[in-house]
CSV table of C-alpha atoms in Angstrom, one decimal:
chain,number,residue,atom,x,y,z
Q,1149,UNK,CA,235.6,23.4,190.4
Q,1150,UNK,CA,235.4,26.6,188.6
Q,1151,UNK,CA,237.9,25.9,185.8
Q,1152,UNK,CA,237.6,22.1,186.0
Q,1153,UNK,CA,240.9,20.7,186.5
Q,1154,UNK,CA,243.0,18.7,189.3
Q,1155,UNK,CA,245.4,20.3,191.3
Q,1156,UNK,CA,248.8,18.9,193.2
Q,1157,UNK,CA,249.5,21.1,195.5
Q,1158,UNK,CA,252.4,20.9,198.2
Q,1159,UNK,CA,253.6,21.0,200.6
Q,1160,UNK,CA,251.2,22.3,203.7
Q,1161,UNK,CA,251.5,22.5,206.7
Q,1162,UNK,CA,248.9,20.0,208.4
Q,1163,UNK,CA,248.3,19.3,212.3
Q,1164,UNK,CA,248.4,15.7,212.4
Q,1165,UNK,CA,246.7,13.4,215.0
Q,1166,UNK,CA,249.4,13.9,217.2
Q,1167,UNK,CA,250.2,17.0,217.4
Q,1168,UNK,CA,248.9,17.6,220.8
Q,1169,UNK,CA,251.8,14.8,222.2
Q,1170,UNK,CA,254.4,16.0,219.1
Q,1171,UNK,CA,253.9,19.8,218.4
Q,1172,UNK,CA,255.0,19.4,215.3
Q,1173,UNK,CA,253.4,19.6,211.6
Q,1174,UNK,CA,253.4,16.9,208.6
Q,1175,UNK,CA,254.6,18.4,205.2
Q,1176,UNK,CA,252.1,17.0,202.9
Q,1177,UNK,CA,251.1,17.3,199.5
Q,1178,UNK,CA,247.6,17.0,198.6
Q,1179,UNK,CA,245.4,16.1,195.6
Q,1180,UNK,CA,241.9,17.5,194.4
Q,1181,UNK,CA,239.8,16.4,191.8
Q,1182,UNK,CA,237.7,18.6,189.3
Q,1183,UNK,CA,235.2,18.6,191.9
Q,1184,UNK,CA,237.6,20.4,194.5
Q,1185,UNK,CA,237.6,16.7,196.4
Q,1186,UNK,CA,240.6,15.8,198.3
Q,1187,UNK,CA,241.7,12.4,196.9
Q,1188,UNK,CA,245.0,11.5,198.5
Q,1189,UNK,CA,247.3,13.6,201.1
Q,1190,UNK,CA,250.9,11.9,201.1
Q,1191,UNK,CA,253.1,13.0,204.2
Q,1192,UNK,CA,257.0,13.5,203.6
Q,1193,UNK,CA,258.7,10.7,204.2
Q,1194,UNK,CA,262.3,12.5,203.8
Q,1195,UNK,CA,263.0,15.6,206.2
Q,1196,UNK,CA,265.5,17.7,204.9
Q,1197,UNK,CA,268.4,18.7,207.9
Q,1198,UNK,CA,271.4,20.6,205.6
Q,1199,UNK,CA,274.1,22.9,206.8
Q,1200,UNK,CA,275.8,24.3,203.5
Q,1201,UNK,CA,278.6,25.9,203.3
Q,1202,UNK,CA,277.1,30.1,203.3
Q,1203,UNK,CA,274.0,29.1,203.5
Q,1204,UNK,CA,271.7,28.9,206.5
Q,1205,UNK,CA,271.4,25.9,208.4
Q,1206,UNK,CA,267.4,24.3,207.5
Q,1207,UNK,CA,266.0,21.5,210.3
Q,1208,UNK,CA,263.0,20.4,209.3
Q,1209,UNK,CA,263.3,17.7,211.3
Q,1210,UNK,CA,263.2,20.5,214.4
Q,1211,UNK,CA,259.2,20.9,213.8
Q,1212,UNK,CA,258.0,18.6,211.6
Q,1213,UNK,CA,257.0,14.8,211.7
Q,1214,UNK,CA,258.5,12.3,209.1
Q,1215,UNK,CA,255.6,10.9,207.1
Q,1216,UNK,CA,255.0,6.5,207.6
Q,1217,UNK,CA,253.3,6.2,204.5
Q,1218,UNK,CA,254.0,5.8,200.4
Q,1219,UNK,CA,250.8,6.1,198.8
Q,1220,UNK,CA,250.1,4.1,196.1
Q,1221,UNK,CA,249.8,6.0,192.8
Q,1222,UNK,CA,246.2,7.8,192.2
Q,1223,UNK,CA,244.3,7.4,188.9
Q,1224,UNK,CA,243.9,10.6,187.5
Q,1225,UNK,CA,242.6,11.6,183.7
Q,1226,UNK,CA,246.5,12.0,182.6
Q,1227,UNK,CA,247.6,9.0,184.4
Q,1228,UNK,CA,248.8,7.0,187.7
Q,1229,UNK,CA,250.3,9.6,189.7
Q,1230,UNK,CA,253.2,8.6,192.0
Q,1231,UNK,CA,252.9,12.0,195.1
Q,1232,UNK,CA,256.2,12.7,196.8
Q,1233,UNK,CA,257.4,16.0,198.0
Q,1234,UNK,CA,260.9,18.2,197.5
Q,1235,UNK,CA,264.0,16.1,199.5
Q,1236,UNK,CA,262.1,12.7,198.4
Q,1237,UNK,CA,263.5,13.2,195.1
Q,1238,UNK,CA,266.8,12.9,196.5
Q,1239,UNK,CA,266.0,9.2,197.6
Q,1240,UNK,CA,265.6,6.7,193.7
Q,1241,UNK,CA,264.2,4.0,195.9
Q,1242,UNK,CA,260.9,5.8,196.6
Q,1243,UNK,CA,260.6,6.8,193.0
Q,1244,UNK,CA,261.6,2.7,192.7
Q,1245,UNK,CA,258.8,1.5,194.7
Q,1246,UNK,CA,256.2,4.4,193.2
Q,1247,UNK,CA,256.9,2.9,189.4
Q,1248,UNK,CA,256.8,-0.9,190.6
Q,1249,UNK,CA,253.1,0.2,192.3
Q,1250,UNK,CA,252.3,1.2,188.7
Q,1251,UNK,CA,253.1,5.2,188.5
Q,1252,UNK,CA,253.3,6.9,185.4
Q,1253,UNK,CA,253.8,10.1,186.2
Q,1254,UNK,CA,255.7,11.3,189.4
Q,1255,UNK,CA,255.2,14.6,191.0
Q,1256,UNK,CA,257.7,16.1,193.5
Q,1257,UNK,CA,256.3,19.9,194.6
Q,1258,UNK,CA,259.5,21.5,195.7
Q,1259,UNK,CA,261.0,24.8,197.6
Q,1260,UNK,CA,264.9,23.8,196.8
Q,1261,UNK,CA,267.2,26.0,197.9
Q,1262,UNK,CA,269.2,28.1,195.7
Q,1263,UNK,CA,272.5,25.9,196.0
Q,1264,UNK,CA,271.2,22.8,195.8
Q,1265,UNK,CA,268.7,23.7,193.0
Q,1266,UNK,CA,271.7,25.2,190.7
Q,1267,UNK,CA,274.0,22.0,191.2
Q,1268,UNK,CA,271.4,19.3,191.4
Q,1269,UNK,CA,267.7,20.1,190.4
Q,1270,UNK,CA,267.7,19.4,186.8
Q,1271,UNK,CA,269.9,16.5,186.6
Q,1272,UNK,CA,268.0,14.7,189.6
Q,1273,UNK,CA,264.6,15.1,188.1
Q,1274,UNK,CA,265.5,13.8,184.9
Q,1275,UNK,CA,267.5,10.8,186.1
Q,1276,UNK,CA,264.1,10.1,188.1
Q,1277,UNK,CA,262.2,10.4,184.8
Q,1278,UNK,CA,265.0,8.2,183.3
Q,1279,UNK,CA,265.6,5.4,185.6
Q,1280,UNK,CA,261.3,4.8,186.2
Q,1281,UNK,CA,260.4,5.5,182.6
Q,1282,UNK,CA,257.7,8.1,183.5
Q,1283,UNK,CA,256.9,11.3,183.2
Q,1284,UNK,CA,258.3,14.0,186.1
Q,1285,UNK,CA,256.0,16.9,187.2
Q,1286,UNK,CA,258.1,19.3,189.5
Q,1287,UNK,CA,256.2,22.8,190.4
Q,1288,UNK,CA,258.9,24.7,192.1
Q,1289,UNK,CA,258.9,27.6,194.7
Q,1290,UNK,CA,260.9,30.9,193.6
Q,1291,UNK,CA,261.6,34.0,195.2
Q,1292,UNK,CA,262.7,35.0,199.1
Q,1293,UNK,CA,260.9,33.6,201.5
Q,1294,UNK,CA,262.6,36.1,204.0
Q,1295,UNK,CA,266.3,37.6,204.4
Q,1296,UNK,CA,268.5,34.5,204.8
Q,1297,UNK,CA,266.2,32.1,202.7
Q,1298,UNK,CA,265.7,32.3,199.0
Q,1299,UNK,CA,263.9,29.2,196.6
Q,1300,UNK,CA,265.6,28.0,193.3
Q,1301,UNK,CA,261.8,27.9,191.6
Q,1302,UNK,CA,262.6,26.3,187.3
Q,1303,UNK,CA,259.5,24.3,187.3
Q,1304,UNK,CA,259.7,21.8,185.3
Q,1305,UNK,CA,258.5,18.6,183.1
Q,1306,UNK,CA,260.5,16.0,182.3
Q,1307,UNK,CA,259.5,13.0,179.5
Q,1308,UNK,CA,260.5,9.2,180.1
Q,1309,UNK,CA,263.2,9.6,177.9
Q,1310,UNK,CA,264.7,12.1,180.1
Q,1311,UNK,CA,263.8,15.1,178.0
Q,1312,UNK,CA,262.9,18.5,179.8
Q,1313,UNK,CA,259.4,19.0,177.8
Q,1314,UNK,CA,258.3,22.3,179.6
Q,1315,UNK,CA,260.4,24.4,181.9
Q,1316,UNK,CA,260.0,27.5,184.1
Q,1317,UNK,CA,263.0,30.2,184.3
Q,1318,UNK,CA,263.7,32.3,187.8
Q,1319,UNK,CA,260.6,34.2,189.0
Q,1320,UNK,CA,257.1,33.4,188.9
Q,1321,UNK,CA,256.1,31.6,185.8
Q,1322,UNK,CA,253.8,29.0,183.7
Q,1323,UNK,CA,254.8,26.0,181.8
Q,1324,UNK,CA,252.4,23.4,179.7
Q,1325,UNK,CA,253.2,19.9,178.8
Q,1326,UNK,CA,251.6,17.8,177.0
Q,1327,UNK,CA,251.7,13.7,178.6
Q,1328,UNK,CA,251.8,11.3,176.1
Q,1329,UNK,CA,251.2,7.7,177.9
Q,1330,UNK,CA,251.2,6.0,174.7
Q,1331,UNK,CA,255.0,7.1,174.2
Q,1332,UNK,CA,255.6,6.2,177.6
Q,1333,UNK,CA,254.6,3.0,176.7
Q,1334,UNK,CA,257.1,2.7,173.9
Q,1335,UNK,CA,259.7,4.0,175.9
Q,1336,UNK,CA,259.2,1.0,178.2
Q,1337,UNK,CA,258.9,-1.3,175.0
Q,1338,UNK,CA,261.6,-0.5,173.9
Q,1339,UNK,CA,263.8,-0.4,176.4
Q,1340,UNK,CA,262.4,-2.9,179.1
Q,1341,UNK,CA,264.8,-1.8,182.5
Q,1342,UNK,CA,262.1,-2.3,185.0
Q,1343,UNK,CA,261.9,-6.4,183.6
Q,1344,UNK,CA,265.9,-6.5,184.1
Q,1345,UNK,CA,266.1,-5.1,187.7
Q,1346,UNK,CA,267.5,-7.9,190.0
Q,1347,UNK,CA,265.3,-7.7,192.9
Q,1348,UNK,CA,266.8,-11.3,193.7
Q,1349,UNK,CA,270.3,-10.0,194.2
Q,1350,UNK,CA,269.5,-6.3,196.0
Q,1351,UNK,CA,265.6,-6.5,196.9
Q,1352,UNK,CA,262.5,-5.7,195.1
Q,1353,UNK,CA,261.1,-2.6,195.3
């Protein structure tokens, strides 16, 4: 409210209805308006269970609940915005089915570790950007979270094209882009992918 902007912010904690029979939390990321009103929460659909090599075994499936949900994309004053959270990115169908709902931007607040973020977080969030045609807005965790646990953070913006626009470094940090929906627009023009997919031979999404 006080600086009059809207604010994607993930992922929380959240006690669901069923926590009382589960015990276990929902990761969710949520949206406010300028107004500090809560327009959508979207639950994780994708929990991420990893044992890498030197690196601490993570189970989020050990206290927290899958989400059931994809929300459809959100009007905002920048655009449709797709909501999915960290591991989803790993998964192109969901981006898939966010763009065919109408998305133009997707967002994908993250806490990647440090090995996966080096090998995989750039290239993923572009291909996303590349394969839907729309802008990706990925805020990033960064730092220790405690002795064995450490986030990659390099938040960043990715164009339709596939171009990082605005990045982050390691450490806390800032980065402004400027979304340009009539480019996006072109980029679709021009090259129409989403017309050719053949949802006859492998499924629409």
């Amino acid at each position: 409210r006080e600086c009059d902007v809207w604010l994607s912010l993930g992922g929380f904690h959240e006690r669901g209805p069923d926590w009382d029979s589960t015990g276990r939390i929902y990761n969710c990321h949520l949206l406010l308006d300028s107004s500090g009103a809560l327009v959508a929460a979207y639950r994780k659909l994708h929990l991420f269970d990893a044992e890498l090599p030197g690196a601490p075994a993570l189970r989020e499936s050990s206290f927290t609940n899958p989400g059931r949900e994809l929300l459809p994309p959100v009007d905002t004053p920048v655009g449709k915005l797709g909501l999915a959270v960290c591991y989803d990115l790993r998964f192109p169908e969901l981006a898939q089915a966010l763009r065919g709902a109408g998305a133009q931007i997707l967002t994908f607040p993250s806490a990647f570790t440090v090995p996966t973020g080096a090998a995989h977080w750039e290239v993923l969030l572009r291909a996303r950007a590349i394969e839907c045609q729309c802008y990706v807005v990925a805020a990033a965790q960064t730092g220790r979270h405690n002795a064995a646990r450490a986030s990659f953070g390099h938040s960043l913006v990715a164009d339709p094209w596939g171009t990082v626009v605005a990045q982050c470094q390691e450490g806390p940090g800032l980065c402004l882009a400027q979304l340009d929906l009539s480019y996006l627009e072109q980029v679709r023009r021009d090259l129409p992918v989403h017309g050719h997919r053949r949802g006859d031979i492998y499924g629409a999404l």
